[in-house]
């Protein structure tokens, strides 16, 4: 029986939410299409609207289409997943959901104190540093953080979105318990976990999942320019061979793993880069029967799954918070995480 539904604006955010829900022992279905009927054996339905890179108007239209389909399922509770550092068209998407579901307001908590991402006096800090002073976020090619003020990042003109200061997980739990029943819940993973505990009445301790890891061929894909310097260093430290997208990448004859990267230079056309990544991944899978894909960043993951036409996913395991293994039918196992998160140590240990 459906207990809750989630709308995320990118695929890695959707898998992150699916992982949190599976942590509670709930049955999760993740879809990338507008819902047309309730999935079987589903407690939590997670939808990826793939709207983060759109304009305000286009994102609102996309979310409205998904929300109208979701409304037919009459979910008891709805959560809007956003980027934790407020990238995307958040105010437009939340505003659309308030209209479709006829709600008076929204409690929005993008802070993720478990990752040292907090809101203090209305300003956003990551590991103690103001958001706009962190190069990876200040120089984001599509959503640069040019201010630390959360209200300015949100750009809400309706006055219906409440954003409390949050510096601890205890504060998040208190906010989740006090949220008005007629208000939309929105934000990042920490708030979702606290909200889901309230909605379902479950408070299962966090336990990382496990998967059987014995693939014949593993393809590791980093489509994030900001993450590439760190990832390139980590690949070298772990002895993982690296090839670039524009080098006609191929697996070595005796190598079971290959890392695919974008290179050090910023690509002038991000959309074209994602298309190139998807085509390279498809070729490598078809030629080498790669059966395990590690995908970094929602845009990269979505480009790959769209290329193959994968739309419905089951959750295999939450390897660590934010890093989740999913599969669509007989697809390879996909291990997905947001681009701004590091790969957990458990993943690197697979290759030692």
Coordinates of C-alpha atoms in Angstrom, one line a residue:
X1 CA 0.0 0.0 0.0
X2 CA 1.4 3.4 -1.0
X3 CA 2.4 5.4 2.1
X4 CA 4.4 8.2 0.5
X5 CA 5.5 9.7 -2.8
X6 CA 8.6 11.8 -3.6
X7 CA 9.4 14.1 -6.5
X8 CA 13.1 14.8 -7.1
X9 CA 14.5 17.1 -9.8
X10 CA 17.4 14.8 -10.8
X11 CA 18.2 11.1 -10.8
X12 CA 20.9 11.0 -8.2
X13 CA 18.5 12.8 -5.8
X14 CA 15.8 10.3 -6.6
X15 CA 18.1 7.3 -5.9
X16 CA 19.2 9.0 -2.7
X17 CA 15.6 9.2 -1.5
X18 CA 15.0 5.7 -2.6
X19 CA 17.9 4.6 -0.5
X20 CA 16.6 6.4 2.6
X21 CA 13.2 4.8 2.2
X22 CA 14.8 1.3 1.8
X23 CA 16.7 2.0 5.0
X24 CA 13.3 1.9 6.8
X25 CA 12.5 -1.5 5.3
X26 CA 10.0 0.0 2.9
X27 CA 9.3 -1.3 -0.6
X28 CA 10.4 1.3 -3.0
X29 CA 9.8 1.9 -6.7
X30 CA 11.7 4.6 -8.6
X31 CA 10.3 5.8 -12.0
X32 CA 11.3 8.5 -14.5
X33 CA 8.0 8.7 -16.3
X34 CA 4.7 10.4 -15.3
X35 CA 2.8 7.8 -13.2
X36 CA -0.2 6.1 -14.8
X37 CA -1.3 3.8 -12.1
X38 CA 0.0 2.6 -8.8
X39 CA 3.0 0.2 -8.9
X40 CA 2.6 -3.2 -7.3
X41 CA 4.1 -3.9 -4.0
X42 CA 5.1 -0.3 -3.4
X43 CA 5.2 1.6 -0.1
X44 CA 7.2 4.6 -1.4
X45 CA 7.1 5.9 -5.0
X46 CA 10.0 8.0 -6.0
X47 CA 9.7 10.1 -9.2
X48 CA 12.6 11.8 -11.1
X49 CA 11.2 14.8 -13.0
X50 CA 14.6 15.6 -14.5
X51 CA 13.9 19.3 -14.2
X52 CA 16.9 20.8 -12.5
X53 CA 18.5 22.1 -15.7
X54 CA 15.3 23.6 -17.0
X55 CA 14.0 27.2 -16.9
X56 CA 11.5 28.2 -14.2
X57 CA 8.6 27.9 -16.6
X58 CA 9.7 24.6 -18.1
X59 CA 10.4 23.1 -14.7
X60 CA 7.0 24.2 -13.4
X61 CA 5.3 22.6 -16.4
X62 CA 7.2 19.3 -16.0
X63 CA 6.5 19.1 -12.3
X64 CA 2.8 19.9 -12.9
X65 CA 2.6 17.0 -15.3
X66 CA 4.1 14.6 -12.8
X67 CA 2.0 16.0 -9.9
X68 CA -1.3 15.7 -11.8
X69 CA -0.4 12.0 -12.6
X70 CA 0.6 11.5 -9.0
X71 CA -2.6 13.1 -7.7
X72 CA -4.6 10.3 -9.3
X73 CA -2.9 7.8 -7.0
X74 CA -3.9 9.8 -3.9
X75 CA -0.7 9.4 -1.9
X76 CA -1.2 10.0 1.8
X77 CA 2.0 12.0 2.0
X78 CA 4.3 13.9 -0.5
X79 CA 7.9 15.1 -0.2
X80 CA 9.7 17.4 -2.6
X81 CA 13.3 16.5 -2.9
X82 CA 15.6 19.4 -3.7
X83 CA 19.3 20.0 -4.1
X84 CA 20.8 20.5 -0.6
X85 CA 22.7 23.7 -1.8
X86 CA 19.6 25.0 -3.6
X87 CA 20.5 24.5 -7.3
X88 CA 17.6 24.2 -9.7
X89 CA 14.2 25.9 -10.0
X90 CA 13.1 25.2 -6.4
X91 CA 10.6 28.0 -5.8
X92 CA 8.9 27.4 -9.1
X93 CA 8.6 23.6 -8.5
X94 CA 7.4 24.0 -4.9
X95 CA 4.9 26.6 -5.9
X96 CA 3.5 24.3 -8.6
X97 CA 3.0 21.5 -6.1
X98 CA 1.2 23.8 -3.6
X99 CA -1.2 24.7 -6.4
X100 CA -1.8 21.2 -7.6
X101 CA -2.3 19.7 -4.2
X102 CA -4.1 22.7 -2.8
X103 CA -1.7 23.3 0.1
X104 CA -1.3 26.6 2.0
X105 CA 2.5 26.4 2.5
X106 CA 5.7 24.5 2.6
X107 CA 8.3 23.6 5.3
X108 CA 11.6 23.6 3.3
X109 CA 14.8 22.3 4.9
X110 CA 17.6 22.0 2.4
X111 CA 20.3 21.8 5.2
X112 CA 22.0 18.4 5.6
X113 CA 23.8 18.6 9.0
X114 CA 24.9 15.0 8.6
X115 CA 27.2 16.3 5.9
X116 CA 28.0 19.5 7.7
X117 CA 25.7 21.5 5.5
X118 CA 23.8 23.9 7.8
X119 CA 21.8 27.1 7.8
X120 CA 22.8 29.7 10.4
X121 CA 21.1 33.1 10.6
X122 CA 19.6 32.6 7.2
X123 CA 23.0 31.8 5.5
X124 CA 24.3 28.5 4.2
X125 CA 27.5 26.9 5.3
X126 CA 29.3 23.8 4.2
X127 CA 31.9 22.3 6.6
X128 CA 32.0 25.7 8.3
X129 CA 32.7 27.7 5.2
X130 CA 30.2 30.1 3.5
X131 CA 28.7 28.4 0.5
X132 CA 29.7 31.2 -2.0
X133 CA 33.3 30.9 -0.9
X134 CA 33.6 27.2 -1.9
X135 CA 35.0 26.9 -5.5
X136 CA 32.9 23.8 -6.4
X137 CA 29.7 25.7 -5.7
X138 CA 30.7 29.2 -6.6
X139 CA 31.9 28.1 -10.0
X140 CA 29.2 25.6 -10.8
X141 CA 28.7 25.9 -14.6
X142 CA 24.9 26.0 -14.4
X143 CA 23.9 27.2 -10.9
X144 CA 26.8 29.2 -9.4
X145 CA 26.3 30.1 -5.8
X146 CA 26.9 33.9 -5.8
X147 CA 25.5 34.4 -2.3
X148 CA 25.3 32.6 1.0
X149 CA 21.8 34.0 1.8
X150 CA 19.3 31.2 1.5
X151 CA 16.4 33.5 0.7
X152 CA 18.3 34.9 -2.3
X153 CA 19.3 31.5 -3.5
X154 CA 15.6 30.4 -3.3
X155 CA 14.1 33.4 -5.1
X156 CA 10.7 32.8 -3.6
X157 CA 8.2 35.7 -4.1
X158 CA 5.1 33.9 -2.7
X159 CA 6.0 34.1 1.0
X160 CA 4.6 30.6 1.5
X161 CA 7.9 28.7 1.8
X162 CA 9.3 28.6 5.4
X163 CA 13.0 27.9 5.8
X164 CA 14.2 27.5 9.4
X165 CA 17.8 27.8 10.6
X166 CA 19.1 24.2 11.0
X167 CA 22.5 23.2 12.6
X168 CA 21.8 19.7 13.9
X169 CA 19.9 16.5 13.1
X170 CA 18.0 17.0 16.4
X171 CA 16.7 20.3 15.1
X172 CA 15.5 18.6 11.9
X173 CA 13.7 15.9 13.9
X174 CA 11.9 18.6 15.9
X175 CA 10.9 20.4 12.8
X176 CA 9.6 17.2 11.2
X177 CA 7.5 16.4 14.3
X178 CA 6.1 19.9 14.4
X179 CA 5.3 20.3 10.6
X180 CA 1.7 21.4 10.0
X181 CA -0.2 18.5 8.5
X182 CA -1.5 20.7 5.6
X183 CA 2.0 21.9 4.6
X184 CA 4.3 20.3 1.9
X185 CA 7.6 18.9 3.2
X186 CA 10.6 19.7 1.0
X187 CA 14.3 19.7 1.2
X188 CA 17.3 17.3 1.3
X189 CA 18.0 13.8 2.6
X190 CA 18.3 14.5 6.4
X191 CA 14.8 16.1 6.5
X192 CA 13.4 13.4 4.3
X193 CA 14.6 10.7 6.8
X194 CA 13.0 12.5 9.7
X195 CA 9.8 13.3 7.8
X196 CA 9.5 9.6 6.7
X197 CA 9.9 8.4 10.2
X198 CA 7.0 10.6 11.2
X199 CA 4.8 9.6 8.3
X200 CA 5.4 5.8 8.6
X201 CA 5.7 5.6 12.4
X202 CA 9.0 3.8 11.9
X203 CA 12.4 4.8 13.2
X204 CA 14.7 2.0 12.0
X205 CA 18.4 2.6 12.8
X206 CA 20.5 3.5 9.9
X207 CA 22.1 0.3 8.4
X208 CA 24.1 0.2 5.2
X209 CA 23.0 -2.4 2.7
X210 CA 25.1 -5.0 1.0
X211 CA 25.2 -6.3 -2.5
X212 CA 27.0 -9.2 -4.1
X213 CA 29.9 -7.7 -6.0
X214 CA 31.4 -10.0 -8.5
X215 CA 30.9 -8.4 -11.9
X216 CA 32.9 -9.4 -14.9
X217 CA 33.3 -5.8 -16.2
X218 CA 32.8 -2.6 -14.2
X219 CA 32.6 0.9 -15.7
X220 CA 33.1 3.9 -13.5
X221 CA 31.8 7.1 -15.0
X222 CA 32.6 10.6 -13.7
X223 CA 30.7 13.3 -15.6
X224 CA 31.3 16.0 -13.0
X225 CA 33.9 18.5 -14.0
X226 CA 34.1 19.8 -10.4
X227 CA 34.7 16.3 -9.0
X228 CA 37.2 15.3 -11.7
X229 CA 40.5 16.4 -10.0
X230 CA 39.7 14.5 -6.8
X231 CA 38.4 11.5 -8.7
X232 CA 41.4 11.3 -11.0
X233 CA 43.7 11.3 -8.0
X234 CA 41.6 8.6 -6.3
X235 CA 41.6 6.4 -9.4
X236 CA 45.4 6.6 -9.5
X237 CA 45.7 5.8 -5.8
X238 CA 43.6 2.6 -6.3
X239 CA 45.2 1.6 -9.5
X240 CA 42.1 2.0 -11.6
X241 CA 42.8 2.7 -15.3
X242 CA 41.4 6.0 -16.6
X243 CA 40.4 7.0 -20.1
X244 CA 38.7 10.2 -21.3
X245 CA 35.4 10.5 -23.2
X246 CA 37.1 12.0 -26.3
X247 CA 39.7 9.2 -26.6
X248 CA 37.4 6.4 -27.9
X249 CA 37.7 4.5 -24.6
X250 CA 38.1 0.8 -24.4
X251 CA 38.6 -1.8 -21.7
X252 CA 42.1 -3.3 -21.4
X253 CA 42.3 -6.9 -22.4
X254 CA 43.0 -8.0 -18.8
X255 CA 41.4 -5.1 -16.9
X256 CA 38.0 -5.8 -15.3
X257 CA 37.4 -2.1 -14.4
X258 CA 37.7 1.1 -16.4
X259 CA 37.1 4.7 -15.2
X260 CA 35.7 7.1 -17.7
X261 CA 36.2 10.9 -17.2
X262 CA 35.7 14.3 -18.8
X263 CA 39.2 15.6 -18.5
X264 CA 40.5 18.8 -16.9
X265 CA 39.0 21.3 -19.4
X266 CA 35.5 22.7 -19.0
X267 CA 33.3 21.5 -21.8
X268 CA 31.7 24.4 -23.8
X269 CA 28.4 22.5 -24.2
X270 CA 27.2 20.5 -21.1
X271 CA 24.3 18.9 -23.0
X272 CA 26.6 17.6 -25.8
X273 CA 29.0 16.3 -23.2
X274 CA 26.3 14.3 -21.5
X275 CA 25.3 12.9 -24.9
X276 CA 28.9 11.9 -25.5
X277 CA 29.1 10.2 -22.1
X278 CA 25.9 8.2 -22.8
X279 CA 27.1 7.1 -26.2
X280 CA 30.6 6.0 -24.8
X281 CA 28.9 4.1 -22.0
X282 CA 26.6 2.4 -24.4
X283 CA 29.4 1.3 -26.7
X284 CA 31.5 0.0 -23.8
X285 CA 28.6 -2.0 -22.4
X286 CA 27.7 -3.5 -25.8
X287 CA 31.2 -4.4 -26.7
X288 CA 32.4 -5.7 -23.3
X289 CA 29.2 -6.8 -21.5
X290 CA 29.9 -4.5 -18.6
X291 CA 27.5 -5.4 -15.9
X292 CA 28.2 -2.9 -13.2
X293 CA 28.1 0.9 -13.6
X294 CA 29.1 3.5 -11.1
X295 CA 27.5 6.8 -12.1
X296 CA 28.4 10.1 -10.5
X297 CA 26.0 13.0 -10.7
X298 CA 22.3 13.1 -11.6
X299 CA 22.8 14.6 -15.1
X300 CA 25.3 11.9 -16.0
X301 CA 23.1 9.1 -14.6
X302 CA 20.0 10.4 -16.4
X303 CA 21.8 10.7 -19.7
X304 CA 22.9 7.1 -19.5
X305 CA 19.5 5.6 -18.4
X306 CA 17.6 7.7 -21.1
X307 CA 20.0 6.4 -23.8
X308 CA 19.0 2.8 -22.9
X309 CA 15.3 3.6 -22.2
X310 CA 15.4 2.4 -18.6
X311 CA 12.5 4.0 -16.7
X312 CA 11.5 1.7 -13.8
X313 CA 14.0 0.8 -11.1
X314 CA 14.1 -1.4 -8.0
X315 CA 16.4 -0.6 -5.1
X316 CA 19.1 -3.3 -4.4
X317 CA 20.8 -1.6 -1.5
X318 CA 21.8 1.7 0.1
X319 CA 25.6 1.2 0.3
X320 CA 26.0 4.3 2.3
X321 CA 23.9 7.5 2.7
X322 CA 23.6 9.0 -0.8
X323 CA 25.2 6.0 -2.6
X324 CA 22.5 3.6 -3.8
X325 CA 22.5 0.5 -6.0
X326 CA 19.5 0.2 -8.3
X327 CA 18.5 -1.9 -11.4
X328 CA 16.0 -1.7 -14.2
X329 CA 14.9 -5.1 -15.3
X330 CA 17.9 -7.0 -16.6
X331 CA 20.1 -3.8 -16.8
X332 CA 23.5 -3.7 -15.3
X333 CA 23.6 -2.8 -11.6
X334 CA 23.8 1.0 -11.3
X335 CA 25.6 2.5 -8.3
X336 CA 24.6 6.1 -8.2
X337 CA 25.5 9.1 -6.1
X338 CA 25.2 12.9 -6.3
X339 CA 28.1 14.7 -7.9
X340 CA 28.9 16.8 -4.8
X341 CA 29.2 13.7 -2.5
X342 CA 32.4 11.7 -2.2
X343 CA 32.4 8.0 -3.0
X344 CA 32.2 6.2 0.4
X345 CA 35.2 4.1 1.5
X346 CA 33.1 0.9 1.2
X347 CA 33.0 1.4 -2.6
X348 CA 36.8 1.9 -2.9
X349 CA 37.2 -1.3 -0.9
X350 CA 35.4 -3.3 -3.7
X351 CA 38.5 -2.7 -5.9
X352 CA 41.3 -3.5 -3.4

